[in-house]
Amino acid sequence: MVSAPDPAVVDLLGLVAYGELLAFDRLAADARLAPDLRRRAALCEMAAAEIAHYRWIAGRITALGASPDEAMARYAEALEAYHDSTEPKDWPEAVTKAYVGDAITDDFLREIADGLAEPDRRLILDVLHDSRYAEFAAAEIRAAIAADPRVADRLSMWARRLVGEALSQAGRVAAADRGALTTLIARREGVDVPALFRRLTEAHSARMTAAGLNN
Amino acid sequence: MVSAPDPAVVDLLGLVAYGELLAFDRLAADARLAPDLRRRAALCEMAAAEIAHYRWIAGRITALGASPDEAMARYAEALEAYHDSTEPKDWPEAVTKAYVGDAITDDFLREIADGLAEPDRRLILDVLHDSRYAEFAAAEIRAAIAADPRVADRLSMWARRLVGEALSQAGRVAAADRGALTTLIARREGVDVPALFRRLTEAHSARMTAAGLNN
């Protein structure tokens, strides 16, 4: 007999799944901004990886006896609002968005995974982004800055806007998810939420510096 | 020592590679027409498969000592013109385009593969589309017709337009490819070109019927 699925876990998986479906869509569109076919293909591959991960997560939601469509639907508005408000207008903005957004998402999911039972813990860790994509994006950002040092300021401002929009939409996600993420975070033994945010912020700052951007 | 790559093979691989990059782009965009998230994800997965195949082909072009970008560039105009002139305006048109276009491409590549030496013969056969995608598309077409029988005429007309546009752009590809495809086809022992076209046409007709469309 299958026991009733943990609603907080289904909600989390729904959020991750829709995040991946949308990331695919936007990366596929952003790929057109690439200056050559090699770079375009690289962004298309990043998009394709999101879909492979989407499939795993949707499969797990189904295995838990829930509907992926329903689990995803409640996040549509907030996640689409994030992407609509952060549409890159050129290639350096597109790779910066992938670089900044993927890493923050991954850091956050890594923290959440700690509070999950198996196999969901492992599944969440398995859908984190491949580090070679981050290396590709960071190299593109550094190359854009090397070609024109003034780009550093513009992209740094763009990265701050990305974080600001993500935080503002995170509030809408929290409102939509019936407390699932809060529940999962609070479930971890002795969790220190301010320390968690500090870790996320410090890791983001270190990544900005590594790519030649300022905080 | 690496001997000079066969220019006809490099040209063919460039055509296939760019076809896949563009198919990714258009399927990713068409996925937005899906009536629900499950169907949207299915089209996204079809797109993602194109990128995986693109990677294999681009890798082979590089291994042959040629540049994927250069090998693809000459086909950009004709392939983009095909997609620009066949933009689906709803979900049934999107799946019909995938159904008709993928299968004709595969049939054609299967014929060409016969004239290639290994490992290129095997590579071309490996990038043919997974039959479960065709089954998915055909089921979607039949479902659309079941919901509204008048759709059959509209989609049949659409399929004829797709074939017409493909043939007309094939003429531009032949003009762009320095005779590569003709060379490769002519290289096969005792090839009978009219018979080849007859085979392609008959297979297309059988697929139309299988999906509930008329020729």
mmCIF file of N, CA and C in Angstrom, chain A residues 24-37 39-45 47 88 91 94, chain B residues 21 24-25 51:
data_model
loop_
_atom_site.group_PDB
_atom_site.id
_atom_site.type_symbol
_atom_site.label_atom_id
_atom_site.label_comp_id
_atom_site.label_asym_id
_atom_site.label_seq_id
_atom_site.Cartn_x
_atom_site.Cartn_y
_atom_site.Cartn_z
ATOM 1 N N PHE A 24 14.239 25.929 -19.155
ATOM 2 C CA PHE A 24 14.429 25.391 -20.512
ATOM 3 C C PHE A 24 13.950 26.400 -21.543
ATOM 4 N N ASP A 25 12.712 26.843 -21.347
ATOM 5 C CA ASP A 25 12.068 27.749 -22.288
ATOM 6 C C ASP A 25 12.890 29.032 -22.472
ATOM 7 N N ARG A 26 13.329 29.612 -21.373
ATOM 8 C CA ARG A 26 14.027 30.887 -21.465
ATOM 9 C C ARG A 26 15.448 30.741 -21.974
ATOM 10 N N LEU A 27 16.145 29.672 -21.541
ATOM 11 C CA LEU A 27 17.500 29.448 -22.068
ATOM 12 C C LEU A 27 17.453 29.187 -23.568
ATOM 13 N N ALA A 28 16.435 28.425 -23.999
ATOM 14 C CA ALA A 28 16.301 28.140 -25.435
ATOM 15 C C ALA A 28 16.110 29.438 -26.210
ATOM 16 N N ALA A 29 15.322 30.356 -25.658
ATOM 17 C CA ALA A 29 15.105 31.647 -26.325
ATOM 18 C C ALA A 29 16.366 32.508 -26.254
ATOM 19 N N ASP A 30 17.019 32.517 -25.083
ATOM 20 C CA ASP A 30 18.228 33.337 -24.916
ATOM 21 C C ASP A 30 19.365 32.874 -25.822
ATOM 22 N N ALA A 31 19.352 31.583 -26.179
ATOM 23 C CA ALA A 31 20.421 31.042 -27.028
ATOM 24 C C ALA A 31 20.527 31.817 -28.337
ATOM 25 N N ARG A 32 19.416 32.404 -28.768
ATOM 26 C CA ARG A 32 19.449 33.172 -30.032
ATOM 27 C C ARG A 32 20.325 34.412 -29.932
ATOM 28 N N LEU A 33 20.611 34.833 -28.700
ATOM 29 C CA LEU A 33 21.448 36.015 -28.514
ATOM 30 C C LEU A 33 22.936 35.704 -28.691
ATOM 31 N N ALA A 34 23.268 34.420 -28.811
ATOM 32 C CA ALA A 34 24.679 34.026 -28.876
ATOM 33 C C ALA A 34 25.370 34.617 -30.099
ATOM 34 N N PRO A 35 26.635 35.022 -29.929
ATOM 35 C CA PRO A 35 27.358 35.638 -31.047
ATOM 36 C C PRO A 35 27.812 34.632 -32.104
ATOM 37 N N ASP A 36 27.848 33.344 -31.780
ATOM 38 C CA ASP A 36 28.205 32.355 -32.791
ATOM 39 C C ASP A 36 27.494 31.037 -32.479
ATOM 40 N N LEU A 37 27.626 30.080 -33.413
ATOM 41 C CA LEU A 37 26.870 28.833 -33.260
ATOM 42 C C LEU A 37 27.400 27.963 -32.129
ATOM 43 N N ARG A 39 28.622 28.982 -29.231
ATOM 44 C CA ARG A 39 28.066 29.496 -27.977
ATOM 45 C C ARG A 39 26.555 29.255 -27.918
ATOM 46 N N ARG A 40 25.922 29.411 -29.061
ATOM 47 C CA ARG A 40 24.488 29.146 -29.094
ATOM 48 C C ARG A 40 24.196 27.706 -28.676
ATOM 49 N N ALA A 41 24.969 26.770 -29.219
ATOM 50 C CA ALA A 41 24.774 25.363 -28.882
ATOM 51 C C ALA A 41 25.024 25.120 -27.395
ATOM 52 N N ALA A 42 25.997 25.838 -26.818
ATOM 53 C CA ALA A 42 26.299 25.657 -25.391
ATOM 54 C C ALA A 42 25.076 26.026 -24.546
ATOM 55 N N LEU A 43 24.420 27.129 -24.884
ATOM 56 C CA LEU A 43 23.235 27.524 -24.094
ATOM 57 C C LEU A 43 22.075 26.549 -24.352
ATOM 58 N N CYS A 44 21.957 26.075 -25.583
ATOM 59 C CA CYS A 44 20.920 25.078 -25.886
ATOM 60 C C CYS A 44 21.151 23.815 -25.054
ATOM 61 N N GLU A 45 22.402 23.435 -24.890
ATOM 62 C CA GLU A 45 22.701 22.243 -24.079
ATOM 63 C C GLU A 45 22.345 22.458 -22.617
ATOM 64 N N ALA A 47 19.953 24.307 -21.630
ATOM 65 C CA ALA A 47 18.494 24.183 -21.626
ATOM 66 C C ALA A 47 18.082 22.711 -21.632
ATOM 67 N N PRO A 88 16.994 38.944 -20.714
ATOM 68 C CA PRO A 88 18.296 39.484 -21.113
ATOM 69 C C PRO A 88 18.170 40.194 -22.459
ATOM 70 N N TRP A 91 23.861 38.929 -25.169
ATOM 71 C CA TRP A 91 24.519 37.682 -24.758
ATOM 72 C C TRP A 91 25.147 37.767 -23.357
ATOM 73 N N ALA A 94 22.530 37.360 -20.868
ATOM 74 C CA ALA A 94 21.975 36.001 -20.855
ATOM 75 C C ALA A 94 22.866 35.051 -20.051
ATOM 76 N N LEU B 21 20.079 22.101 -34.628
ATOM 77 C CA LEU B 21 20.118 23.315 -33.802
ATOM 78 C C LEU B 21 18.831 24.124 -34.012
ATOM 79 N N PHE B 24 15.744 22.330 -32.547
ATOM 80 C CA PHE B 24 15.700 22.580 -31.102
ATOM 81 C C PHE B 24 14.994 23.899 -30.827
ATOM 82 N N ASP B 25 15.486 24.935 -31.497
ATOM 83 C CA ASP B 25 14.979 26.289 -31.283
ATOM 84 C C ASP B 25 13.476 26.369 -31.554
ATOM 85 N N ILE B 51 19.393 18.484 -29.444
ATOM 86 C CA ILE B 51 20.659 19.087 -29.012
ATOM 87 C C ILE B 51 21.700 18.020 -28.688
#
